[in-house]
mmCIF file of the C-alpha atoms, coordinates in Angstrom:
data_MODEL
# 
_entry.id   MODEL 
# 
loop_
_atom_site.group_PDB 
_atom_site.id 
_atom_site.type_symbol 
_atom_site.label_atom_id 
_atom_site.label_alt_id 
_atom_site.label_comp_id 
_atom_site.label_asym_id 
_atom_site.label_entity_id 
_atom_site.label_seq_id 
_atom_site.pdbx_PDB_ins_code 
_atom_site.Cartn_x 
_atom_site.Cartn_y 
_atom_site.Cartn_z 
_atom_site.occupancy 
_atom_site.B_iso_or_equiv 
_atom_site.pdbx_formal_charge 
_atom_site.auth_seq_id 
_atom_site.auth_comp_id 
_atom_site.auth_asym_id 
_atom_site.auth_atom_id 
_atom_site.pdbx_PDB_model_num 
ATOM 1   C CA . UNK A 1 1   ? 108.605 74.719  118.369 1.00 0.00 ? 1   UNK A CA 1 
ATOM 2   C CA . UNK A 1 2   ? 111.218 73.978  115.380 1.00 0.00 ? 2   UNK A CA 1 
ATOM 3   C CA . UNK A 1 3   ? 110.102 74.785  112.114 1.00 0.00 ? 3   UNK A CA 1 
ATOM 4   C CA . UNK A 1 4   ? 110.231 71.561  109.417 1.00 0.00 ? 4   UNK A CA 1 
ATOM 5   C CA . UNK A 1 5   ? 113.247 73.111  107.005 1.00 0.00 ? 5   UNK A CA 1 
ATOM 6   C CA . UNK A 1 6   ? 110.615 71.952  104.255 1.00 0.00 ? 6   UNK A CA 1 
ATOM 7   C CA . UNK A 1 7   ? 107.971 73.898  105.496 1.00 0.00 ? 7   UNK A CA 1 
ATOM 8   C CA . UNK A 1 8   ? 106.360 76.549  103.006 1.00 0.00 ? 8   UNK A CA 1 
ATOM 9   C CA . UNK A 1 9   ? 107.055 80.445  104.178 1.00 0.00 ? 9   UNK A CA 1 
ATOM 10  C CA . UNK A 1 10  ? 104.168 82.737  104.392 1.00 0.00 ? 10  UNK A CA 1 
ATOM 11  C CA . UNK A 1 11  ? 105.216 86.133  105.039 1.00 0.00 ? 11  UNK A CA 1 
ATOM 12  C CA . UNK A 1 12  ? 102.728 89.020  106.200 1.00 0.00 ? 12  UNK A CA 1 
ATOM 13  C CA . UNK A 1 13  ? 103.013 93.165  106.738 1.00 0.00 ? 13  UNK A CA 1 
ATOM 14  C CA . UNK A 1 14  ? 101.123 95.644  108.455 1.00 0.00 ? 14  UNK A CA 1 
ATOM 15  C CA . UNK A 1 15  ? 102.398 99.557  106.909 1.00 0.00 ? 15  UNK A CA 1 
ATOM 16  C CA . UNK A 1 16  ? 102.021 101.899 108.799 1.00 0.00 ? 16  UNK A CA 1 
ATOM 17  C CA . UNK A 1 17  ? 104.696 104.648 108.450 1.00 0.00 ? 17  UNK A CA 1 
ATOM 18  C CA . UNK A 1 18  ? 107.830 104.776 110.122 1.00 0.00 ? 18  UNK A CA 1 
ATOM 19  C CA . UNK A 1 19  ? 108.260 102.671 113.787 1.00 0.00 ? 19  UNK A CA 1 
ATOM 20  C CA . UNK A 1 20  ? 105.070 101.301 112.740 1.00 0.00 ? 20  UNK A CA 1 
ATOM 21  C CA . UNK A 1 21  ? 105.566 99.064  109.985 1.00 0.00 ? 21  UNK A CA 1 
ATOM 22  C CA . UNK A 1 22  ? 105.090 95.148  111.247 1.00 0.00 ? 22  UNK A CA 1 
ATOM 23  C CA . UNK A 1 23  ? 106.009 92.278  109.442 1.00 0.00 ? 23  UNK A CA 1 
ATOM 24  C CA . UNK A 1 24  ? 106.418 89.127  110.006 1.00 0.00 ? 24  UNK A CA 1 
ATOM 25  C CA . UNK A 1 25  ? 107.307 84.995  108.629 1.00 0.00 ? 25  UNK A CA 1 
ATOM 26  C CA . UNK A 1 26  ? 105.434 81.967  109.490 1.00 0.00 ? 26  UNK A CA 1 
ATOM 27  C CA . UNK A 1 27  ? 106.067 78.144  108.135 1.00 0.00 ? 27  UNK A CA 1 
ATOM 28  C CA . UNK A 1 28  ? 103.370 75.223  108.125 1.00 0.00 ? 28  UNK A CA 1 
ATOM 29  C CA . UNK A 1 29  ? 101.202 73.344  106.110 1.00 0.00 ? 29  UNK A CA 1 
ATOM 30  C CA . UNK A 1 30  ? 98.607  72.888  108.734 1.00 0.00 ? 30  UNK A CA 1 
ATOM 31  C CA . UNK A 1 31  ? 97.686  75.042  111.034 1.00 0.00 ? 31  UNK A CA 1 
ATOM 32  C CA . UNK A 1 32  ? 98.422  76.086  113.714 1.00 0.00 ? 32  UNK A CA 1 
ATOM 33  C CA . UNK A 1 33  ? 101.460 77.320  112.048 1.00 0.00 ? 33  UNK A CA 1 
ATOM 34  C CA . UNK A 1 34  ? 104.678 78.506  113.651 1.00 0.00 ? 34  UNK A CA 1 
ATOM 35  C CA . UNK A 1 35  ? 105.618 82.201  114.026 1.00 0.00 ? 35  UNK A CA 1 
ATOM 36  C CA . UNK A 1 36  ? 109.711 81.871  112.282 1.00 0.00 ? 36  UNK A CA 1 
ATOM 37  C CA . UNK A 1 37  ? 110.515 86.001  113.168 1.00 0.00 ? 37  UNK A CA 1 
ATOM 38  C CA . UNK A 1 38  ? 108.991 89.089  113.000 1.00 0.00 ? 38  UNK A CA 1 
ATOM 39  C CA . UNK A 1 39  ? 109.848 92.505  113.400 1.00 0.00 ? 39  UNK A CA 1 
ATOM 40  C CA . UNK A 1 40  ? 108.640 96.349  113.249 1.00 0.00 ? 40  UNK A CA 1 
ATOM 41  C CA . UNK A 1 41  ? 110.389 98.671  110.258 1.00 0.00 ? 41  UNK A CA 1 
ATOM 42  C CA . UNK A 1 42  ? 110.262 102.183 109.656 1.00 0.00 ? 42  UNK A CA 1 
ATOM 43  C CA . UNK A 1 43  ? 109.194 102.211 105.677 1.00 0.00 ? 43  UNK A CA 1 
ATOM 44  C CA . UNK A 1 44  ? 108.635 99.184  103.082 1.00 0.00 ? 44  UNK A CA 1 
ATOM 45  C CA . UNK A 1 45  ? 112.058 98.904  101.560 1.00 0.00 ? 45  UNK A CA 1 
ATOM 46  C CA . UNK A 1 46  ? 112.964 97.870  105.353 1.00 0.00 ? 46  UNK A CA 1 
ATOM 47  C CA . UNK A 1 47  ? 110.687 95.545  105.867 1.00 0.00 ? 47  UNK A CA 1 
ATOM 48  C CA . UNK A 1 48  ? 110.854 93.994  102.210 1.00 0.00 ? 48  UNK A CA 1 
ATOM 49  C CA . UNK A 1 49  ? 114.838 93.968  103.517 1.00 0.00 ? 49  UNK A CA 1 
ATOM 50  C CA . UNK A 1 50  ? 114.129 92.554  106.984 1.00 0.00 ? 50  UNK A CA 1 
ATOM 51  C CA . UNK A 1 51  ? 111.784 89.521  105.364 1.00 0.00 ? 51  UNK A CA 1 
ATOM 52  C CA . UNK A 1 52  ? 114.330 88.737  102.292 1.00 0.00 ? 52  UNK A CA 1 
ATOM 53  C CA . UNK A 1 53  ? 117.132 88.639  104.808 1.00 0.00 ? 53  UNK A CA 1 
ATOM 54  C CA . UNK A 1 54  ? 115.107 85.892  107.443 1.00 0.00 ? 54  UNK A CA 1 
ATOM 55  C CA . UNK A 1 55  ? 114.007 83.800  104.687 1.00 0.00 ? 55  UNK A CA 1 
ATOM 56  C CA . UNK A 1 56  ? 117.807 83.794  102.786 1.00 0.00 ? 56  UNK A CA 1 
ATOM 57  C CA . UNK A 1 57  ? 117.145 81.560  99.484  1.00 0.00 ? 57  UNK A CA 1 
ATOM 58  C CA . UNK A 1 58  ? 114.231 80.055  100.542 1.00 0.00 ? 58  UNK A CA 1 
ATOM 59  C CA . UNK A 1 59  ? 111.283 80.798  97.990  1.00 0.00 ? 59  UNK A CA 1 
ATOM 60  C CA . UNK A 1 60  ? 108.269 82.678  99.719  1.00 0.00 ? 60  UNK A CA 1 
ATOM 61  C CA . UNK A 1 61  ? 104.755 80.753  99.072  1.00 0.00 ? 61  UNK A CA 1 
ATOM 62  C CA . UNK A 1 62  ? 102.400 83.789  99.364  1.00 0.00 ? 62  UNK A CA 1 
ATOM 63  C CA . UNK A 1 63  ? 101.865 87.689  101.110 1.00 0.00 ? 63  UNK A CA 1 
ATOM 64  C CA . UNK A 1 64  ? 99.492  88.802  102.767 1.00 0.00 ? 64  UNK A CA 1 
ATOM 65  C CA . UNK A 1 65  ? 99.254  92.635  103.289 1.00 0.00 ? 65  UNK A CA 1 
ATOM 66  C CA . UNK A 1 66  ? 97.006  95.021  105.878 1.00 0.00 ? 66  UNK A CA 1 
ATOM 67  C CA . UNK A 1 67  ? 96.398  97.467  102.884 1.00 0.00 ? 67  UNK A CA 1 
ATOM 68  C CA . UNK A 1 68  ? 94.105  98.449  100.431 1.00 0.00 ? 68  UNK A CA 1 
ATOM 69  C CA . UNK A 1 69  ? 95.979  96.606  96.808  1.00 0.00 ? 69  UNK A CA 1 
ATOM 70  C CA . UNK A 1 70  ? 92.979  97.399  94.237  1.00 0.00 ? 70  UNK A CA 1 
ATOM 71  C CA . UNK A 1 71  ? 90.354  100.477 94.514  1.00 0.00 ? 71  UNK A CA 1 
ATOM 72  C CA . UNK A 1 72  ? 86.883  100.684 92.712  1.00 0.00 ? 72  UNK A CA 1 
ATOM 73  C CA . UNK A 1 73  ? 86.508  103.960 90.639  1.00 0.00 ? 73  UNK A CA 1 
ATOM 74  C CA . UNK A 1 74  ? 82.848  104.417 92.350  1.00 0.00 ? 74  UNK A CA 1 
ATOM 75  C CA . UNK A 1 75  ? 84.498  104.929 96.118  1.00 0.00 ? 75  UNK A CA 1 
ATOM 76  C CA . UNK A 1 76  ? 83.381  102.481 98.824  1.00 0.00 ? 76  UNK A CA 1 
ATOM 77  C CA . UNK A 1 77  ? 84.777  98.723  97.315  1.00 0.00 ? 77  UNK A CA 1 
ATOM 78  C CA . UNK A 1 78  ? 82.288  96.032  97.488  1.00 0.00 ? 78  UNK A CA 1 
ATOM 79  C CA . UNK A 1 79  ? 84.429  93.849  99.162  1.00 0.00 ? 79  UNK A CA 1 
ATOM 80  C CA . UNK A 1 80  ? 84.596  96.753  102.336 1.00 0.00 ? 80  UNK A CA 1 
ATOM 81  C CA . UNK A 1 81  ? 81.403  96.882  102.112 1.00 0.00 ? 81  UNK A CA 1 
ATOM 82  C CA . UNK A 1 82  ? 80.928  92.610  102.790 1.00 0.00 ? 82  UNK A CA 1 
ATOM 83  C CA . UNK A 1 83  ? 83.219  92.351  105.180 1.00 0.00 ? 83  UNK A CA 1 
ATOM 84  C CA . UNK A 1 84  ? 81.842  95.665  107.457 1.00 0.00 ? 84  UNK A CA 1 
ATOM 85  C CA . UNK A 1 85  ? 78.429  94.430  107.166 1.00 0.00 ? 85  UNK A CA 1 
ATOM 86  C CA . UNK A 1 86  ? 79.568  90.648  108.645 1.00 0.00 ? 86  UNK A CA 1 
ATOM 87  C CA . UNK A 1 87  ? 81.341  92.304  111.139 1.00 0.00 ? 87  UNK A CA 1 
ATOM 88  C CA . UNK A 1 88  ? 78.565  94.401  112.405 1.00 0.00 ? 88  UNK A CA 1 
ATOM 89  C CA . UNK A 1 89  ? 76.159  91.324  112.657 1.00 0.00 ? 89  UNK A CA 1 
ATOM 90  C CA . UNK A 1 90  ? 79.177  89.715  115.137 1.00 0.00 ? 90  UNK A CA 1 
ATOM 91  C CA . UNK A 1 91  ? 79.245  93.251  117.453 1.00 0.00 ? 91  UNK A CA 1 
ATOM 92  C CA . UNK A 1 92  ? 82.243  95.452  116.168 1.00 0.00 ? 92  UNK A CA 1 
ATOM 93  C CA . UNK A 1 93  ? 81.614  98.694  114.995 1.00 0.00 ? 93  UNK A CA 1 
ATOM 94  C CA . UNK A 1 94  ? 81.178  99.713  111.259 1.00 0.00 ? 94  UNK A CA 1 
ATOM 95  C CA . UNK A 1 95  ? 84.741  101.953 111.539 1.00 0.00 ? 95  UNK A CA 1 
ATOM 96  C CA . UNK A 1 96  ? 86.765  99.056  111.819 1.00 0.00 ? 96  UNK A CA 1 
ATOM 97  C CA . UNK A 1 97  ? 86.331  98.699  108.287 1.00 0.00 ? 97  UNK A CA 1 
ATOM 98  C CA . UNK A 1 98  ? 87.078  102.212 106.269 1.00 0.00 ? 98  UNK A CA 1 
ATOM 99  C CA . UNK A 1 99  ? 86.069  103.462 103.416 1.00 0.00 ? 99  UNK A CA 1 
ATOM 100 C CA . UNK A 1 100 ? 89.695  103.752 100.865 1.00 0.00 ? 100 UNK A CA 1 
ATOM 101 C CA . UNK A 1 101 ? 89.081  106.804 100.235 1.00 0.00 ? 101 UNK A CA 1 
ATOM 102 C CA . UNK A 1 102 ? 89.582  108.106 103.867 1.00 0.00 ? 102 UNK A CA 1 
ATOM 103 C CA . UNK A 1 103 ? 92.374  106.291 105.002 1.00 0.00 ? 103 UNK A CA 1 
ATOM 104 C CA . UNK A 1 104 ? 95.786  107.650 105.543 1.00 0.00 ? 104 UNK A CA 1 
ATOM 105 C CA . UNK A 1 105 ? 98.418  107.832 103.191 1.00 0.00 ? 105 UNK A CA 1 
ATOM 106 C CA . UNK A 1 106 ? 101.260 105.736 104.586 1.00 0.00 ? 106 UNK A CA 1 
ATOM 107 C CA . UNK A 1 107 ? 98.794  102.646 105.122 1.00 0.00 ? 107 UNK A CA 1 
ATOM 108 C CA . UNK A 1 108 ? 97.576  103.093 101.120 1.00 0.00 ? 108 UNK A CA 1 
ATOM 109 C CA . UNK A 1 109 ? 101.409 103.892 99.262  1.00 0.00 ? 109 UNK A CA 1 
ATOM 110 C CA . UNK A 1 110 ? 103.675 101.763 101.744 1.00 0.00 ? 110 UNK A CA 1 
ATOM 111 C CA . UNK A 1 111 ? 101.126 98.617  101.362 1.00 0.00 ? 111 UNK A CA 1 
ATOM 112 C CA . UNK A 1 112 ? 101.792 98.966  97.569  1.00 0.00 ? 112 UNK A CA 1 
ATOM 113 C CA . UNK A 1 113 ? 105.216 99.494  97.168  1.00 0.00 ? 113 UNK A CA 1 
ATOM 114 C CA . UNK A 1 114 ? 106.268 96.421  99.654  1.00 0.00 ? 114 UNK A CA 1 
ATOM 115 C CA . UNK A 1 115 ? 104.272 94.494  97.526  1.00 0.00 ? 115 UNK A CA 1 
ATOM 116 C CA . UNK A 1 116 ? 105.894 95.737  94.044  1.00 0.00 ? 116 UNK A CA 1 
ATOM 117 C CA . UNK A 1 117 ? 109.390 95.340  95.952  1.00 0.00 ? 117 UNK A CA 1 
ATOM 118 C CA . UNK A 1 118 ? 108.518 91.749  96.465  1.00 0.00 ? 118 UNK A CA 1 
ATOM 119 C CA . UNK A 1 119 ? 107.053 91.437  93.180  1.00 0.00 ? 119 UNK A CA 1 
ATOM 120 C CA . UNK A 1 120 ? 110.722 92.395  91.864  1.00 0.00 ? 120 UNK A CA 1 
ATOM 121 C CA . UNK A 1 121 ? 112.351 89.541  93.720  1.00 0.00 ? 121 UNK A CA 1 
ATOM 122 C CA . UNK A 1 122 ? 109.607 87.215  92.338  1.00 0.00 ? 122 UNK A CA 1 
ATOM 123 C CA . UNK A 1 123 ? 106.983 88.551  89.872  1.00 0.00 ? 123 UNK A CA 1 
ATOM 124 C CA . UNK A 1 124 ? 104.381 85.893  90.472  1.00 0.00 ? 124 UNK A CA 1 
ATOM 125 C CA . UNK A 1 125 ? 104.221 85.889  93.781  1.00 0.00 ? 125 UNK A CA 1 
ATOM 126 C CA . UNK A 1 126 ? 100.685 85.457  95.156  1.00 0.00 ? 126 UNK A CA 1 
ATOM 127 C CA . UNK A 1 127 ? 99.558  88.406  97.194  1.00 0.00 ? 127 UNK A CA 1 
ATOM 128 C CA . UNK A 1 128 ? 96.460  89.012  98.895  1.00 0.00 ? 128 UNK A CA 1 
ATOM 129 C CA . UNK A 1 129 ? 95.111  91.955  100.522 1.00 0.00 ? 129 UNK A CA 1 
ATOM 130 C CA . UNK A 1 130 ? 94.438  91.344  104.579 1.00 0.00 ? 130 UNK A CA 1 
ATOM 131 C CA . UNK A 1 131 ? 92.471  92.964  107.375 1.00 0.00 ? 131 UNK A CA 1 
ATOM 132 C CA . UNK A 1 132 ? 93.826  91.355  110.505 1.00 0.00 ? 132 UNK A CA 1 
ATOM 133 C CA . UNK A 1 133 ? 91.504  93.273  112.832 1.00 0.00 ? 133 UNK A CA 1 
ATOM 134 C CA . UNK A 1 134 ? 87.916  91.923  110.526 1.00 0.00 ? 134 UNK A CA 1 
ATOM 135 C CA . UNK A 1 135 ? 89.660  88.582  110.958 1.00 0.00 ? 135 UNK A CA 1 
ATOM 136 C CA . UNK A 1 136 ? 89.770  88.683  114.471 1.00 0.00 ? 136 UNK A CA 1 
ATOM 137 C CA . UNK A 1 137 ? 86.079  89.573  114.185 1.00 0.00 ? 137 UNK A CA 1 
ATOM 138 C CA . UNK A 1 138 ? 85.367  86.761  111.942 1.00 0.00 ? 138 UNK A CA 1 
ATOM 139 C CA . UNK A 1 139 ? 87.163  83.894  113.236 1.00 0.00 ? 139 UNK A CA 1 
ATOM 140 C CA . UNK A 1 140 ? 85.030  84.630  116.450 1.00 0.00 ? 140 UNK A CA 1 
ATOM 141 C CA . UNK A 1 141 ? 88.011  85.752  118.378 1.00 0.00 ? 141 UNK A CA 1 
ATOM 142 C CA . UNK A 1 142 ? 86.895  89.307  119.306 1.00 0.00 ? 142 UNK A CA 1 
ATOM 143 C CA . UNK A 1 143 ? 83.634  89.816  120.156 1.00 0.00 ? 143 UNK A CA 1 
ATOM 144 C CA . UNK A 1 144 ? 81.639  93.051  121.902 1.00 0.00 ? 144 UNK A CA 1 
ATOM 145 C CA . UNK A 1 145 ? 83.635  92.443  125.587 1.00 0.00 ? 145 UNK A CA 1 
ATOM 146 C CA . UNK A 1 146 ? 86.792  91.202  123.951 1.00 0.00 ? 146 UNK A CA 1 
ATOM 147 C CA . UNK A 1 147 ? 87.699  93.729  120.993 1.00 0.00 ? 147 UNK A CA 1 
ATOM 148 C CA . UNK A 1 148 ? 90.799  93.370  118.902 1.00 0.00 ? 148 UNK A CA 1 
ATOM 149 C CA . UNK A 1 149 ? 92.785  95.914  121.259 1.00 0.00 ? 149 UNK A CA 1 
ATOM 150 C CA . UNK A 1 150 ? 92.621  93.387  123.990 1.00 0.00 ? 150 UNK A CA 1 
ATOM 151 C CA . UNK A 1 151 ? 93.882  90.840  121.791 1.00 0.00 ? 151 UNK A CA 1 
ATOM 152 C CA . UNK A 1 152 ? 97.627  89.866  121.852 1.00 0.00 ? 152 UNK A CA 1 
ATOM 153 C CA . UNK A 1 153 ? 99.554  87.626  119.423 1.00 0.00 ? 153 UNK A CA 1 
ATOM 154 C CA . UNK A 1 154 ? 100.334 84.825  121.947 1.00 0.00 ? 154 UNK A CA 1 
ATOM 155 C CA . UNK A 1 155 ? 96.144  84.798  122.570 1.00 0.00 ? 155 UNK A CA 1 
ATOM 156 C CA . UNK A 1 156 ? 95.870  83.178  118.915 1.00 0.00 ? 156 UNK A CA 1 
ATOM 157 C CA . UNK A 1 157 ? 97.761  79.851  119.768 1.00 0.00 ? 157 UNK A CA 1 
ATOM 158 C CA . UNK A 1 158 ? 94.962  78.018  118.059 1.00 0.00 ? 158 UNK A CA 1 
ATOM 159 C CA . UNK A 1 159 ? 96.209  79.100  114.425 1.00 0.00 ? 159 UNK A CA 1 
ATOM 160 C CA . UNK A 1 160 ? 100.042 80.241  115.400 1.00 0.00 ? 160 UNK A CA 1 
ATOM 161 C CA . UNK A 1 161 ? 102.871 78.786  117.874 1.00 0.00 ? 161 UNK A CA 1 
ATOM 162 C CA . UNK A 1 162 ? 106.453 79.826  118.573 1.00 0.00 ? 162 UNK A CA 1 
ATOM 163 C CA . UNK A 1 163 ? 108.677 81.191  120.956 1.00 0.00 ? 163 UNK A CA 1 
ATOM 164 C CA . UNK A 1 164 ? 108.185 84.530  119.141 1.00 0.00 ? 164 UNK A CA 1 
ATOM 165 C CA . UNK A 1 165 ? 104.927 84.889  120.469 1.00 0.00 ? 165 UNK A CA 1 
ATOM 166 C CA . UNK A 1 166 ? 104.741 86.985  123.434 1.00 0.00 ? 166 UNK A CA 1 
ATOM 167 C CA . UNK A 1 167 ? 105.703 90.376  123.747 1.00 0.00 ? 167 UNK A CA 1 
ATOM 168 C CA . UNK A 1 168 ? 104.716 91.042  119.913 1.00 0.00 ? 168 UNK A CA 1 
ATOM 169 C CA . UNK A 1 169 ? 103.003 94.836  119.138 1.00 0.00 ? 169 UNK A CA 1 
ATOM 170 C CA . UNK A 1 170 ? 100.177 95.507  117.542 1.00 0.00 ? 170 UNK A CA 1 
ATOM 171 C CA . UNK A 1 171 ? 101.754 95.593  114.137 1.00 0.00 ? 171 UNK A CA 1 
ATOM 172 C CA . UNK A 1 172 ? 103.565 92.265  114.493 1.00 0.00 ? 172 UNK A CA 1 
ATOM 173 C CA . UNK A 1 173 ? 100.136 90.612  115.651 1.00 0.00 ? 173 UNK A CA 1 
ATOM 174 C CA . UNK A 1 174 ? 98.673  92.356  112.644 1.00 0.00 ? 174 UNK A CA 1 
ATOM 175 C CA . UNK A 1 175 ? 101.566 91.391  110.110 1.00 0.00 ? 175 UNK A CA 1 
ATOM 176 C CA . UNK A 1 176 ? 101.280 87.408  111.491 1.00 0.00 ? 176 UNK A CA 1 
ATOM 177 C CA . UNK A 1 177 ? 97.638  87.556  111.150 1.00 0.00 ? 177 UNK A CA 1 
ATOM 178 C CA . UNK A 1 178 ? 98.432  88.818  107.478 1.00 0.00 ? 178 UNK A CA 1 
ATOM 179 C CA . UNK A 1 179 ? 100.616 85.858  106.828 1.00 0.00 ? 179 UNK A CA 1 
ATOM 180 C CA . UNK A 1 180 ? 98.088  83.261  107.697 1.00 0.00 ? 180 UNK A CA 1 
ATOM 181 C CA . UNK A 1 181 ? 95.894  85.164  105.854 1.00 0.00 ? 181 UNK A CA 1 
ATOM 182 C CA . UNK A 1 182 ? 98.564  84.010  103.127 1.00 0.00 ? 182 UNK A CA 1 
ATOM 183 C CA . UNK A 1 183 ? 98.552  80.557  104.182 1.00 0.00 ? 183 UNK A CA 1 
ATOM 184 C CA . UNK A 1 184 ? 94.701  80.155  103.953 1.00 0.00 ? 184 UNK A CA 1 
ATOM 185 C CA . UNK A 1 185 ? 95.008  81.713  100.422 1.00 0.00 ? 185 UNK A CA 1 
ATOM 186 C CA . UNK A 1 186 ? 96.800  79.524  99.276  1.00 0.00 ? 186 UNK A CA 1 
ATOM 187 C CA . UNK A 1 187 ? 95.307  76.462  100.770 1.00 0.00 ? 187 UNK A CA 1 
ATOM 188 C CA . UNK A 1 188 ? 91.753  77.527  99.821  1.00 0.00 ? 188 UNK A CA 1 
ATOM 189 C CA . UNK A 1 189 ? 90.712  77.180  103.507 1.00 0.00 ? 189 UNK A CA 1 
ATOM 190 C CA . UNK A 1 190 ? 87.378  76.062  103.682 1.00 0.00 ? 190 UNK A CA 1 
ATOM 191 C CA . UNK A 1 191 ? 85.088  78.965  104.865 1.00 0.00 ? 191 UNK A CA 1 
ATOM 192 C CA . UNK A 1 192 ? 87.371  81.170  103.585 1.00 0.00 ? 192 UNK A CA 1 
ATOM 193 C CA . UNK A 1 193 ? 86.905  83.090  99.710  1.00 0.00 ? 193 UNK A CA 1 
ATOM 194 C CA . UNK A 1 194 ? 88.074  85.659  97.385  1.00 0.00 ? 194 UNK A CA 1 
ATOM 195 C CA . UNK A 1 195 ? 86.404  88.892  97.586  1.00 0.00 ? 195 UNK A CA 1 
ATOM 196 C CA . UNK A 1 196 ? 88.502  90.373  94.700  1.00 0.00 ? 196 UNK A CA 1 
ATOM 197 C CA . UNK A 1 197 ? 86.171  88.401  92.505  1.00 0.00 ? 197 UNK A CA 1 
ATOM 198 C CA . UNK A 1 198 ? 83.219  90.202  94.431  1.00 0.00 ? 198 UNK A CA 1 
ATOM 199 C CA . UNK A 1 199 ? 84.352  93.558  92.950  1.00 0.00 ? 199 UNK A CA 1 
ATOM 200 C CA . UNK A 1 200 ? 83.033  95.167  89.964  1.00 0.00 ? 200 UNK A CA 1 
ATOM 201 C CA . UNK A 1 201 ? 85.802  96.251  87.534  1.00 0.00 ? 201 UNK A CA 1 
ATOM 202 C CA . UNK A 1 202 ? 88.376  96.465  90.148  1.00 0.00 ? 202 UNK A CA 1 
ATOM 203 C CA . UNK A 1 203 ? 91.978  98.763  89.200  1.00 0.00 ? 203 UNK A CA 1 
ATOM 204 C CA . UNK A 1 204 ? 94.890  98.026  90.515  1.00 0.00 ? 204 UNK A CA 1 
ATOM 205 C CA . UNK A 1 205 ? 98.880  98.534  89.676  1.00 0.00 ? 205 UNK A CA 1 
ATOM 206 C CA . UNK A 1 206 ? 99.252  94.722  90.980  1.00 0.00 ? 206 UNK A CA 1 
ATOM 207 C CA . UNK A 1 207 ? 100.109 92.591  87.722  1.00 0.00 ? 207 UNK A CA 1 
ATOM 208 C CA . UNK A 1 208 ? 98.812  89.454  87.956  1.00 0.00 ? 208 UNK A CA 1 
ATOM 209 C CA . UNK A 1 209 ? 96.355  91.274  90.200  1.00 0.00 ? 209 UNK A CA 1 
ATOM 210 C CA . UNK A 1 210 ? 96.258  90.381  94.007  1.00 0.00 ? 210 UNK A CA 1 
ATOM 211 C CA . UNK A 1 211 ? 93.694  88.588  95.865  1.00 0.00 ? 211 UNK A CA 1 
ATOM 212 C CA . UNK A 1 212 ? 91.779  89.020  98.755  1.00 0.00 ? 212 UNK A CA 1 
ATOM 213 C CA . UNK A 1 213 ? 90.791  86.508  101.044 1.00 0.00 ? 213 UNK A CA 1 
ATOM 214 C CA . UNK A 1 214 ? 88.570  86.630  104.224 1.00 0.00 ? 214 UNK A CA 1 
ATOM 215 C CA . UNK A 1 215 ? 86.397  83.783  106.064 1.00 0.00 ? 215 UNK A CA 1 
ATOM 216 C CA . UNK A 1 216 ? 83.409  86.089  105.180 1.00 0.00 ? 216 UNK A CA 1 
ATOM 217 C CA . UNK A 1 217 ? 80.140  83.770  104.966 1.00 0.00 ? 217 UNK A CA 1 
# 
């Protein structure tokens, strides 16, 4: 499918330390939208590079990133704590939501600094944290038999086309599902809400700070 040259980029990462950092570009302003490239880097100043050199002069709309962007100075975040107790009620298991203050180190610092890179090339860029795995959970695509292992990028045509589809990893799946969590950011998708405003006095370097949106009912 061509993209519309007008169409809106929406541009999504998934850190995880070197070979394992996915990113990836969609376009649309309806879903489903259309996967424009995507790729796997080794650090964030590569992938910030990869996604600046795809979408050349073309403004991007919003970020969505598989990383914690804001912590809570009391440990577990509220907003982990919503979206692991929906979860469980749909069948996955608790750990697919952690705790911030055990997860590894290239997930928390990469996730921030591709988002301060970005932030560099345009400093009000909307950003909003992402957990493409709970999303699979919540938009009823994984379920006990079917976890988000199983699941493969070209399975989700119902919110994302393209030719780019098949024969994405893991971290490209997770770095589209990132950028439509962009997209429904900043479309307000119905069903969908910010749990950033769940959180009770929230830190974060992130200034203005980011967003974090989930269809958590």
């Amino acid at each position: 499918m061509k993209v519309d040259p007008s169409s809106p980029f929406y541009v999504g990462f998934d850190p995880g330390g070197a070979g394992a950092f996915g990113w990836a570009i969609v376009a649309g302003t309806k879903l489903p939208l259309v996967l424009v490239a995507r790729g796997v880097a080794n650090h964030a100043q590569e992938a910030a590079r990869a996604v600046l050199g795809a979408v050349g002069q073309k403004p991007v709309m919003a970020v969505g990133i598989d990383a914690p962007l804001f912590w809570q100075p009391k440990g577990d975040r509220t907003s982990d704590q919503l979206v692991r107790n929906a979860i469980i009620q749909l069948g996955a298991r608790g750990g697919t939501v952690n705790s911030v203050n055990s997860m590894r180190g290239a997930c928390l610092v990469q996730g921030l600094m591709v988002a301060m890179l970005l932030r560099m090339k345009q400093s009000q860029l909307p950003i909003t944290e992402a957990h493409p795995k709970a999303l699979l959970w919540l938009l009823r695509c994984a379920h006990s038999g079917h976890p988000p292992s199983t699941i493969a990028l070209n399975n989700l045509q119902q919110w994302m086309v393209g030719k780019n589809l098949a024969g994405a990893s893991d971290h490209e799946r997770d770095a589209a599902l990132g950028a439509f969590s962009a997209f429904a950011m900043a479309q307000g998708m119905a069903g969908w809400q910010n749990l950033y405003l769940q959180e009770p006095n929230p830190i974060s370097p992130l200034h203005p700070p980011p967003a974090y949106w989930l269809p958590v009912r």
